[in-house]
Short mmCIF file of C-alpha atoms in Angstrom, two decimals:
data_model
loop_
_atom_site.label_atom_id
_atom_site.label_comp_id
_atom_site.label_asym_id
_atom_site.label_seq_id
_atom_site.Cartn_x
_atom_site.Cartn_y
_atom_site.Cartn_z
CA MET A 1 98.51 -105.13 -17.07
CA LEU A 2 98.06 -102.71 -14.05
CA HIS A 3 95.24 -103.53 -11.89
CA VAL A 4 94.50 -101.18 -8.54
CA GLU A 5 91.70 -101.75 -6.09
CA ASP A 6 90.40 -100.08 -2.97
CA LEU A 7 93.52 -98.16 -2.69
CA HIS A 8 94.26 -95.93 0.26
CA ALA A 9 97.22 -93.79 0.73
CA TYR A 10 98.83 -92.04 3.53
CA TYR A 11 101.41 -89.05 4.46
CA GLY A 12 102.21 -90.14 8.02
CA HIS A 13 98.85 -90.12 9.49
CA SER A 14 96.98 -88.40 7.16
CA HIS A 15 94.56 -90.79 4.78
CA ILE A 16 94.66 -89.08 1.80
CA LEU A 17 93.49 -91.74 -1.00
CA GLN A 18 90.50 -93.51 0.09
CA GLY A 19 89.49 -96.34 -2.14
CA VAL A 20 90.49 -95.68 -5.40
CA SER A 21 90.52 -98.37 -8.00
CA LEU A 22 91.29 -98.31 -11.87
CA SER A 23 92.43 -101.17 -14.38
CA VAL A 24 94.94 -100.19 -17.37
CA GLN A 25 95.32 -102.79 -20.17
CA ALA A 26 98.01 -102.81 -22.89
CA GLY A 27 97.43 -99.81 -25.39
CA GLU A 28 95.09 -98.00 -23.37
CA ILE A 29 95.57 -94.60 -22.13
CA VAL A 30 93.95 -93.81 -19.04
CA ALA A 31 93.84 -90.02 -17.41
CA LEU A 32 92.94 -89.30 -13.74
CA LEU A 33 91.09 -85.80 -13.49
CA GLY A 34 90.26 -83.86 -10.75
CA ARG A 35 90.87 -80.33 -9.48
CA ASN A 36 94.10 -79.68 -6.97
CA GLY A 37 94.17 -82.11 -3.72
CA SER A 38 92.12 -84.63 -5.44
CA GLY A 39 94.80 -87.39 -5.11
CA ARG A 40 96.00 -87.73 -8.89
CA SER A 41 99.76 -87.25 -7.60
CA THR A 42 99.34 -89.40 -4.52
CA THR A 43 97.87 -92.08 -6.57
CA ALA A 44 100.64 -92.42 -9.30
CA LYS A 45 103.39 -91.91 -5.74
CA ALA A 46 101.55 -94.76 -4.19
CA ILE A 47 101.87 -97.03 -7.30
CA MET A 48 105.32 -96.12 -7.43
CA GLY A 49 105.83 -97.22 -3.66
CA LEU A 50 106.83 -93.58 -2.80
CA VAL A 51 103.95 -93.27 -0.07
CA ALA A 52 102.81 -95.74 2.30
CA TRP A 53 99.74 -97.58 0.76
CA ARG A 54 97.03 -100.34 1.44
CA GLY A 55 94.60 -101.94 -0.96
CA THR A 56 95.40 -104.13 -4.12
CA LEU A 57 98.28 -103.00 -6.69
CA GLN A 58 99.09 -105.67 -9.32
CA TRP A 59 101.35 -105.42 -12.27
CA ARG A 60 100.86 -108.09 -14.81
CA GLY A 61 99.21 -110.16 -12.08
CA GLN A 62 101.83 -109.83 -9.63
CA SER A 63 101.39 -107.79 -6.18
CA LEU A 64 103.81 -104.76 -5.96
CA ALA A 65 103.13 -104.73 -2.10
CA GLY A 66 106.63 -104.53 -0.26
CA LEU A 67 108.67 -103.46 -3.16
CA LEU A 68 110.61 -100.61 -3.29
CA PRO A 69 110.62 -97.98 -5.90
CA HIS A 70 113.37 -99.07 -7.87
CA GLU A 71 111.97 -102.58 -8.13
CA ILE A 72 108.86 -100.99 -9.43
CA ALA A 73 110.61 -99.07 -11.94
CA GLN A 74 112.59 -102.31 -13.02
CA ARG A 75 109.45 -104.25 -13.92
CA GLY A 76 108.45 -101.65 -16.32
CA LEU A 77 106.52 -98.98 -14.63
CA GLY A 78 107.93 -95.52 -15.19
CA TYR A 79 107.16 -92.14 -13.64
CA VAL A 80 107.82 -88.62 -14.23
CA PRO A 81 106.87 -86.44 -11.16
CA GLU A 82 105.13 -82.86 -11.11
CA GLY A 83 108.54 -81.51 -10.30
CA ARG A 84 110.18 -82.71 -13.51
CA GLU A 85 113.17 -84.04 -11.39
CA VAL A 86 116.23 -84.64 -13.28
CA PHE A 87 119.93 -85.15 -11.85
CA ALA A 88 120.89 -81.25 -11.63
CA ALA A 89 124.40 -81.70 -11.50
CA LEU A 90 124.98 -84.12 -14.50
CA THR A 91 124.70 -83.22 -18.34
CA VAL A 92 121.44 -83.62 -20.50
CA ALA A 93 123.30 -86.37 -22.35
CA GLN A 94 124.10 -88.31 -18.50
CA ASN A 95 120.48 -88.02 -17.59
CA LEU A 96 119.55 -89.66 -20.89
CA LEU A 97 122.04 -92.38 -20.31
CA LEU A 98 120.73 -93.21 -16.83
CA GLY A 99 117.49 -93.62 -17.88
CA GLN A 100 118.33 -96.29 -20.35
CA LYS A 101 117.66 -99.54 -18.91
CA LYS A 102 120.77 -101.77 -18.42
CA GLN A 103 121.20 -104.19 -21.27
CA ASN A 104 122.11 -107.62 -20.72
CA LYS A 105 122.63 -110.51 -23.72
CA LYS A 106 119.42 -112.00 -23.34
CA ALA A 107 117.02 -108.98 -23.34
CA PRO A 108 115.97 -107.51 -26.83
CA ALA A 109 117.17 -104.30 -27.84
CA PRO A 110 115.49 -101.31 -26.20
CA ALA A 111 112.64 -99.71 -28.33
CA TRP A 112 114.53 -96.12 -28.01
CA CYS A 113 117.85 -94.71 -27.92
CA LEU A 114 119.63 -91.55 -27.54
CA GLU A 115 119.31 -90.57 -30.91
CA ASP A 116 115.39 -90.89 -31.00
CA MET A 117 115.24 -88.76 -28.10
CA TYR A 118 117.52 -85.99 -29.86
CA GLN A 119 114.97 -86.15 -33.08
CA LEU A 120 111.95 -86.01 -30.52
CA PHE A 121 113.23 -83.09 -28.46
CA PRO A 122 115.82 -81.35 -30.93
CA GLN A 123 116.03 -78.60 -27.79
CA LEU A 124 118.11 -81.56 -25.85
CA ARG A 125 120.74 -82.19 -28.64
CA GLN A 126 121.63 -78.57 -28.81
CA ARG A 127 121.69 -78.92 -24.76
CA GLN A 128 123.04 -82.06 -24.10
CA HIS A 129 126.66 -80.88 -22.73
CA THR A 130 124.57 -78.76 -20.47
CA ARG A 131 124.07 -79.45 -17.04
CA ALA A 132 120.29 -80.29 -16.14
CA GLY A 133 120.22 -77.93 -13.00
CA VAL A 134 120.45 -74.73 -15.30
CA LEU A 135 117.78 -76.11 -18.05
CA SER A 136 114.41 -73.88 -18.29
CA GLY A 137 111.39 -75.66 -16.72
CA GLY A 138 110.12 -76.40 -20.29
CA GLU A 139 113.73 -78.02 -20.89
CA LYS A 140 113.63 -80.01 -17.96
CA THR A 141 110.13 -81.06 -18.60
CA ARG A 142 111.35 -82.42 -22.31
CA LEU A 143 114.34 -83.98 -20.24
CA SER A 144 112.52 -86.19 -17.57
CA LEU A 145 109.92 -87.27 -20.39
CA ALA A 146 112.57 -88.45 -22.68
CA MET A 147 114.66 -90.14 -19.59
CA LEU A 148 111.34 -91.90 -18.96
CA VAL A 149 110.59 -92.81 -22.67
CA VAL A 150 114.49 -94.07 -23.17
CA SER A 151 113.72 -96.21 -20.20
CA SER A 152 111.28 -98.44 -22.21
CA ALA A 153 108.80 -98.29 -19.63
CA ASN A 154 105.48 -100.08 -20.56
CA VAL A 155 103.35 -97.99 -18.66
CA LEU A 156 104.09 -94.29 -18.27
CA LEU A 157 102.94 -92.24 -15.14
CA LEU A 158 102.75 -88.57 -16.05
CA ASP A 159 102.07 -86.14 -13.40
CA GLU A 160 101.46 -82.63 -14.74
CA THR A 161 103.75 -83.25 -17.30
CA THR A 162 102.97 -80.67 -19.65
CA ASN A 163 103.60 -78.01 -17.30
CA ASN A 164 106.07 -75.29 -18.46
CA LEU A 165 105.57 -76.30 -22.12
CA ASP A 166 104.45 -74.36 -24.84
CA PRO A 167 101.07 -75.05 -26.67
CA ALA A 168 102.49 -76.41 -29.66
CA ARG A 169 104.75 -78.87 -27.52
CA ARG A 170 101.77 -80.00 -25.26
CA LEU A 171 99.71 -80.95 -28.31
CA GLU A 172 102.91 -82.82 -29.54
CA ILE A 173 103.00 -84.58 -26.18
CA LEU A 174 99.32 -85.31 -25.56
#
């Protein structure tokens, strides 16, 4: 499904990633492990088109070169950045609605709905009318994960996703 070969990524003139290769097949779980500064986040950002890169990035046999981040997301790759970015001025419910893919008559029904997210993360139901900007770090983490899951992405790129979660919730997610 996802094929990365000889990936190099840059922040300005700084050459950060040098020759990363990996492949992810349907149903696989792949973890990038390493200490701070080893390039895990930059790898995810390059795959999503958020940093300059060169090499080979293919999704389902098609190159991702030249695509904008939203075009990559529309193809089925989803990303939760380390900062758990949510739309602070919008409510929890509004954030979840933004996460849903736009439906058309020919597309199958999404695998996950808002009610599923409230079942998975009961705290989000309790806070559904609360602006996301005032949520705790753990609540923002749950919301960003729920937004990704409800998007029905085929590949989930999770960057330090269990930060700010209590140990029981970390085990649930992992």
